[in-house]
mmCIF file of C-alpha atoms and ligand atoms in Angstrom:
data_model
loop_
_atom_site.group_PDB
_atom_site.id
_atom_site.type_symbol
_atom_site.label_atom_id
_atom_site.label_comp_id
_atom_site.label_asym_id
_atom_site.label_seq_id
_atom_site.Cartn_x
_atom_site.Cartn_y
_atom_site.Cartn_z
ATOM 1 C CA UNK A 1 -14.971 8.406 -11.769
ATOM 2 C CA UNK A 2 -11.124 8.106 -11.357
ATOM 3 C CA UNK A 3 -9.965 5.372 -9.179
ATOM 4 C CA UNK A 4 -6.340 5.061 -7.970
ATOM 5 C CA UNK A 5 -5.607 1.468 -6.603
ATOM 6 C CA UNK A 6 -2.529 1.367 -4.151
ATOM 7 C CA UNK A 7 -1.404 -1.755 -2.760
ATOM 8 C CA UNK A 8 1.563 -2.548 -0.595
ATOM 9 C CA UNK A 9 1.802 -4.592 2.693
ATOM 10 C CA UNK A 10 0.797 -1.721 5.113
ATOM 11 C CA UNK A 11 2.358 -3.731 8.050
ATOM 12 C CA UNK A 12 2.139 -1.133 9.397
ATOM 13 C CA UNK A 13 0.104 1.953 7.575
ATOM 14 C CA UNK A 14 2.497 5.254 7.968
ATOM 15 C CA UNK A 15 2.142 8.266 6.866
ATOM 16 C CA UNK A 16 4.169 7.545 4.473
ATOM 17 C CA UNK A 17 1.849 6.054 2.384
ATOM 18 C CA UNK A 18 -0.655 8.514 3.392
ATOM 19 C CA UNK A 19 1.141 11.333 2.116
ATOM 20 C CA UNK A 20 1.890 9.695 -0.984
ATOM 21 C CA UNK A 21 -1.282 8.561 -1.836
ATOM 22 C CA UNK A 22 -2.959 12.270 -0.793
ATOM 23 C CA UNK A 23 -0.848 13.834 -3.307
ATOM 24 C CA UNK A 24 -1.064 11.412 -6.319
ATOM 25 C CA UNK A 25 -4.867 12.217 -5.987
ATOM 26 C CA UNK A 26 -4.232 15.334 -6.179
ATOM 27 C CA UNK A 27 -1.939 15.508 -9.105
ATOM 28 C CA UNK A 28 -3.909 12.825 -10.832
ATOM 29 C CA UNK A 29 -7.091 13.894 -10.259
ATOM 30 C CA UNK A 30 -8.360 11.014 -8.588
ATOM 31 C CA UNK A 31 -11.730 10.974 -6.766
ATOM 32 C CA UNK A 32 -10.490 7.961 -4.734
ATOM 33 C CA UNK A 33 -7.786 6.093 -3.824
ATOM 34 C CA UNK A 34 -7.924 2.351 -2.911
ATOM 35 C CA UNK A 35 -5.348 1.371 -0.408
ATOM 36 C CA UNK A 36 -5.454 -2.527 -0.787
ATOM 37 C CA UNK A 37 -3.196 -4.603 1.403
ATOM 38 C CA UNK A 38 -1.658 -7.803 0.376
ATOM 39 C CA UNK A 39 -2.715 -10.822 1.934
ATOM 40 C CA UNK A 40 -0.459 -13.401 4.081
ATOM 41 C CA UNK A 41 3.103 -12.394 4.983
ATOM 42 C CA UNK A 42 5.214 -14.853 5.307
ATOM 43 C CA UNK A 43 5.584 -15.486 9.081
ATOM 44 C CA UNK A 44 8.303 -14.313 11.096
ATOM 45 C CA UNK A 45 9.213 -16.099 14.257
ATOM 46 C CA UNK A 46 10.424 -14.875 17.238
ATOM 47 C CA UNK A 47 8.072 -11.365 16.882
ATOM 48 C CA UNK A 48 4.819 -10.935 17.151
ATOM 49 C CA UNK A 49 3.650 -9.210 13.594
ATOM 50 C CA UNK A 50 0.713 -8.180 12.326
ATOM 51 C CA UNK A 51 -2.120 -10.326 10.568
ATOM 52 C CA UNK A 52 -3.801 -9.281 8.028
ATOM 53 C CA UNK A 53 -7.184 -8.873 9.690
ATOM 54 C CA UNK A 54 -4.985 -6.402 12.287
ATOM 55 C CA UNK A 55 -3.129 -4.453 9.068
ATOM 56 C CA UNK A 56 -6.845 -4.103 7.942
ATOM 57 C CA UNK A 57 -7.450 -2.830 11.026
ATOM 58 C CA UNK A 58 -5.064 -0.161 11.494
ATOM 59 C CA UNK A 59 -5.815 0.649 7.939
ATOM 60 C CA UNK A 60 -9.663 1.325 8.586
ATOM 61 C CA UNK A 61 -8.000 3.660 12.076
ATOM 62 C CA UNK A 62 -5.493 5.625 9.745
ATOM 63 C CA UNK A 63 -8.157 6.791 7.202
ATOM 64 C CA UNK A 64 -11.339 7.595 9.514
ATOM 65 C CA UNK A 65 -13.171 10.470 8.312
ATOM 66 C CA UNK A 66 -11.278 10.799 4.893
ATOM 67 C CA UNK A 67 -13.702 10.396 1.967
ATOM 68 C CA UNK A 68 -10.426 10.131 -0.346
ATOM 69 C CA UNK A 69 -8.528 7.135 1.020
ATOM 70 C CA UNK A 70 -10.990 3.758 0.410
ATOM 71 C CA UNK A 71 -9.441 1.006 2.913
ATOM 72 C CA UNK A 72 -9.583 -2.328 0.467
ATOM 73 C CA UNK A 73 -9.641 -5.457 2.115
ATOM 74 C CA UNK A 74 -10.488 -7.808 -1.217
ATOM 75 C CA UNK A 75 -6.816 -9.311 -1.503
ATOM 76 C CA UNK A 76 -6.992 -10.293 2.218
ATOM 77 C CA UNK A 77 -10.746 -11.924 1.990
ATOM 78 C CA UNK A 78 -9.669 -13.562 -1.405
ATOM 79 C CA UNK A 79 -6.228 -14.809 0.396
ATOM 80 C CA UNK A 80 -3.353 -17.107 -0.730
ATOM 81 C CA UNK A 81 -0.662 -14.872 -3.301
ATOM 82 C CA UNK A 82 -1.764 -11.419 -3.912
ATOM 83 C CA UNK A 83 -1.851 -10.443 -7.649
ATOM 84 C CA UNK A 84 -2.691 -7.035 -8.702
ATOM 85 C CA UNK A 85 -3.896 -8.214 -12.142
ATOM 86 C CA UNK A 86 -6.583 -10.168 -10.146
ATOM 87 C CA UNK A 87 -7.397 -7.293 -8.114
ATOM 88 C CA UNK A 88 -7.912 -4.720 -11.218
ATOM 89 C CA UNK A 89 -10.291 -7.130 -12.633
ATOM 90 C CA UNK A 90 -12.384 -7.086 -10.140
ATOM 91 C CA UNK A 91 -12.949 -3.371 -9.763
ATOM 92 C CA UNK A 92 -13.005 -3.073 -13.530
ATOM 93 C CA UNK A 93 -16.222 -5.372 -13.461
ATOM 94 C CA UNK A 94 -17.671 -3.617 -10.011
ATOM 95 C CA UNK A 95 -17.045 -0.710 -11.759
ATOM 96 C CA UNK A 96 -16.835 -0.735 -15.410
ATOM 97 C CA UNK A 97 -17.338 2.673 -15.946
ATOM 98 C CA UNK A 98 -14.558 3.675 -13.973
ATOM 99 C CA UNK A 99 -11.246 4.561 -14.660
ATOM 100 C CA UNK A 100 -7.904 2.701 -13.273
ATOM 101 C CA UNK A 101 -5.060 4.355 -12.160
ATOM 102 C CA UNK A 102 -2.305 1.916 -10.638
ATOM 103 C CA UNK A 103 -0.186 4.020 -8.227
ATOM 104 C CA UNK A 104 3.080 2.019 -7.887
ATOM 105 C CA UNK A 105 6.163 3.279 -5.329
ATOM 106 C CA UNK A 106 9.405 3.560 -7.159
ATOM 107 C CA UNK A 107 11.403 0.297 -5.326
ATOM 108 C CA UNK A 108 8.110 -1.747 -6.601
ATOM 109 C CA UNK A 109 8.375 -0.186 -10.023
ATOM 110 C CA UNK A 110 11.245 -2.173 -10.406
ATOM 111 C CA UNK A 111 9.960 -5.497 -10.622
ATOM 112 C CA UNK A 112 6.848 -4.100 -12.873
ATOM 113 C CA UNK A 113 7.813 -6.199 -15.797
ATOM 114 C CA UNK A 114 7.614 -9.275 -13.833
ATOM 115 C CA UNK A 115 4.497 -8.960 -12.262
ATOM 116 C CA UNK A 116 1.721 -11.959 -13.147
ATOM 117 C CA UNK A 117 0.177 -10.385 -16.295
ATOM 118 C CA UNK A 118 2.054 -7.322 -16.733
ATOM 119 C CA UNK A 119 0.797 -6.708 -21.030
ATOM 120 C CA UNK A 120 -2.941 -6.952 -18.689
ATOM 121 C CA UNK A 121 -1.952 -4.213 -16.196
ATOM 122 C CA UNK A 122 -1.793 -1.936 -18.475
ATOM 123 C CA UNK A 123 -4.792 -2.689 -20.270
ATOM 124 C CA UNK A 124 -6.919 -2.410 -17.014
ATOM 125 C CA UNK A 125 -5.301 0.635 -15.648
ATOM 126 C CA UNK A 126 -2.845 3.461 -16.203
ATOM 127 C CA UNK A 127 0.482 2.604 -14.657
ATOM 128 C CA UNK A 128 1.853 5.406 -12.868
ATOM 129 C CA UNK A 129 5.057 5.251 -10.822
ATOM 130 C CA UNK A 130 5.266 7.442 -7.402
ATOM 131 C CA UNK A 131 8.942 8.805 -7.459
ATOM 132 C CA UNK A 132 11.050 11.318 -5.663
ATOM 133 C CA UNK A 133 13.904 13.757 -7.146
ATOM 134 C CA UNK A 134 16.470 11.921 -5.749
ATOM 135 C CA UNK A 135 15.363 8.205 -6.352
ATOM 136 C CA UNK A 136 16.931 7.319 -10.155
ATOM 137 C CA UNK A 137 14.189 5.172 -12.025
ATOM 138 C CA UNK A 138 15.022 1.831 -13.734
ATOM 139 C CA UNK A 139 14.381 2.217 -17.120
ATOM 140 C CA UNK A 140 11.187 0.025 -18.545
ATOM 141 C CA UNK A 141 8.677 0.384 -20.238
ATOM 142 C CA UNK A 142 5.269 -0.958 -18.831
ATOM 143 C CA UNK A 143 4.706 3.052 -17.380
ATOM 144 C CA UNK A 144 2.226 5.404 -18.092
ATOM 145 C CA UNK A 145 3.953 8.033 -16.165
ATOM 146 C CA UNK A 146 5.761 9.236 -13.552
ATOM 147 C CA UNK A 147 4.982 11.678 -10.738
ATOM 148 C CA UNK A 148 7.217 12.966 -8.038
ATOM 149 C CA UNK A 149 5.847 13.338 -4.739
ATOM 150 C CA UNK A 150 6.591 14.464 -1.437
ATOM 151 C CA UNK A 151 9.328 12.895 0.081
ATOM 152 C CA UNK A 152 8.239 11.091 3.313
ATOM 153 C CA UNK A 153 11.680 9.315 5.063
ATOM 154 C CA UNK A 154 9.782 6.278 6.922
ATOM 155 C CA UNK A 155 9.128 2.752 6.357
ATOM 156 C CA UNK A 156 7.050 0.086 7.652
ATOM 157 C CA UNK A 157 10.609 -1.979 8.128
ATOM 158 C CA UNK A 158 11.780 1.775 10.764
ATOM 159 C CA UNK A 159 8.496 1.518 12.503
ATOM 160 C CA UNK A 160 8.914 -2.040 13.295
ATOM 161 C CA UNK A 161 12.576 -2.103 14.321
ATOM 162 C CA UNK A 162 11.611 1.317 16.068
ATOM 163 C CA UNK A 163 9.040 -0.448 18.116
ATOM 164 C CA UNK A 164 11.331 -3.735 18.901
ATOM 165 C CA UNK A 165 13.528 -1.455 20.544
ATOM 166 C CA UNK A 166 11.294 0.520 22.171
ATOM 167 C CA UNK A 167 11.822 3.946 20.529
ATOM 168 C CA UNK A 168 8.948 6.257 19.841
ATOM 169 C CA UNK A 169 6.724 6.307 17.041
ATOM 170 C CA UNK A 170 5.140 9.516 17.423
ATOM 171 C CA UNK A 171 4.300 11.289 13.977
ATOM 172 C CA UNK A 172 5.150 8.263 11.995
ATOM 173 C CA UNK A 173 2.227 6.467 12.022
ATOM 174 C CA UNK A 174 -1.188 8.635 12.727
ATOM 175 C CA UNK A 175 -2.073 8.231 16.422
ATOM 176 C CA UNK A 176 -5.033 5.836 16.741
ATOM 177 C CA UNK A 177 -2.521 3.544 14.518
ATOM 178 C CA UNK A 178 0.149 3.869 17.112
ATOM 179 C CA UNK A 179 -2.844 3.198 19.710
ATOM 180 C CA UNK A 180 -3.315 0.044 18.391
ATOM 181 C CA UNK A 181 -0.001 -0.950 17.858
ATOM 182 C CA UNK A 182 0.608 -0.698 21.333
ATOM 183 C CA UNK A 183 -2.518 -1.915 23.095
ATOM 184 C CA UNK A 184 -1.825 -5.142 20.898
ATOM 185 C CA UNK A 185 1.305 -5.102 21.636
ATOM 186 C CA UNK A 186 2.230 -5.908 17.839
ATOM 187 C CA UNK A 187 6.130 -5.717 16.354
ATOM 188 C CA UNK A 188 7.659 -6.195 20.124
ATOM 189 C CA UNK A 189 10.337 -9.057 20.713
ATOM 190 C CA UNK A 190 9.035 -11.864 22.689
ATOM 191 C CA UNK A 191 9.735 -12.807 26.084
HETATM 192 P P1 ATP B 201 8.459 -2.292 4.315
HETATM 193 O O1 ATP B 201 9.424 -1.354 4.987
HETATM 194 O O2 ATP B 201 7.884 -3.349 5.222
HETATM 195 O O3 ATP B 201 9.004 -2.866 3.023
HETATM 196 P P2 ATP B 201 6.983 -0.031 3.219
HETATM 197 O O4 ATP B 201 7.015 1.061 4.227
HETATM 198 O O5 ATP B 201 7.899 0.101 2.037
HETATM 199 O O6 ATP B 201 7.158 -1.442 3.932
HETATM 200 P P3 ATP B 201 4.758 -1.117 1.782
HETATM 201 O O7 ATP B 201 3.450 -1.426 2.396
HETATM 202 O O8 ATP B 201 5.596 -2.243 1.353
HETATM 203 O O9 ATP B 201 5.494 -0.135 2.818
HETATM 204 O O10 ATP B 201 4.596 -0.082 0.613
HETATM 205 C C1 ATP B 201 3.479 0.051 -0.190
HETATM 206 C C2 ATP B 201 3.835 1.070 -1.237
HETATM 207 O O11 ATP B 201 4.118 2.317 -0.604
HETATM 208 C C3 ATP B 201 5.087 0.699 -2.035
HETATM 209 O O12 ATP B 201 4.815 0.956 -3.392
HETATM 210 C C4 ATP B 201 6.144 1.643 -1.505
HETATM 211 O O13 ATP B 201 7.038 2.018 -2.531
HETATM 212 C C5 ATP B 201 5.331 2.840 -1.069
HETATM 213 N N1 ATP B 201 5.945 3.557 0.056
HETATM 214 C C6 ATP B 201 6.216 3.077 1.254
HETATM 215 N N2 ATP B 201 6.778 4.021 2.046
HETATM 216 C C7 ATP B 201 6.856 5.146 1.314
HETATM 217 C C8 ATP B 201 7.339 6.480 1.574
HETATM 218 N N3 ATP B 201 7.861 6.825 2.739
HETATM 219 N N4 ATP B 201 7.259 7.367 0.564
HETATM 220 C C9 ATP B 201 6.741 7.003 -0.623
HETATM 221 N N5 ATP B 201 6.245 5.786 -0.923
HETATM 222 C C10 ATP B 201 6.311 4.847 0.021
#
């Protein structure tokens, strides 16, 4: 079996990453795609954000009923920094059969070299960057390959400032998401 592994903060899921990740498994092949958010953000005062255990949630909401998209939670139960070397490990021994396939966004591909074990990545899975025409890659080496997808202009960073100033959301994030969002009242200002 294929697996991609996809990690990001997800704070909050869009579709965004939903597209993205649809269509990697599609070009790649992949029978599944992990979508594993980091855990702790660093907190920011004066909003109420997300925790993890709600970025889980609205994870678990966004993918209901697709057998493709496998919501991850093991870097939020294992906690403190998030490294992805840590996390490929682990599905390499749950799975040691399988096949890794580390989808990384372009703006993250960036930093690839400096990631905690980067000569391990790429022994534990094939490294393949998600890019669009327009977005110039940095070039490095530690890449298997590079696959232009669907360009999908939102961001976690829009939805939130969207939300703190009390624009709409609609179509950004998928609707049980946005359902959440608001009945926990999640990236408003304070009073
Ligand atoms: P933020 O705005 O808070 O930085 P984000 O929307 O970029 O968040 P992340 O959870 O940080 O979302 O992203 C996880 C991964 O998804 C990253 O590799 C990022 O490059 C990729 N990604 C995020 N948004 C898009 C998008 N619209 N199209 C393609 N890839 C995306």
């Amino acid at each position: 079996m294929q697996r991609g592994v996809f990690g990001g903060s997800f704070d909050p899921v869009h579709v965004g990453h939903l597209t993205v990740a649809r269509a990697a498994a599609a070009d790649l092949a992949l029978d599944l795609v992990h979508l594993v958010p980091a855990s702790d953000q660093p907190f920011k005062s004066g909003f109420h954000e997300a925790t993890p255990e709600q970025r889980m949630a609205m994870l678990r909401l966004a993918v209901i009923g697709d057998a493709l998209l496998v919501p991850d939670d093991r870097e939020i139960r294992r906690g403190g920094v998030s490294y992805t070397v840590d996390t490929l490990r682990e599905l390499k021994r749950e799975y040691p059969t399988d096949s890794l396939c580390l989808l990384v966004g372009a703006d993250a591909a960036a930093d690839l070299p400096t990631w905690c074990e980067a000569d391990a990545l790429r022994r534990l899975a094939r490294i393949v960057v998600l890019t669009r025409p327009d977005v110039a890659l940095p070039d490095h080496r530690p890449v298997d390959r590079t696959l232009v997808v669907p360009a999908v202009d939102v961001s976690a960073t829009e939805i939130r400032e969207r939300i703190r100033r009390g624009d709409s959301i609609e179509g950004l994030v998928p609707t049980d998401v946005a359902a959440y969002i608001a009945s926990h009242g999640l990236y408003r200002a304070r009073d």
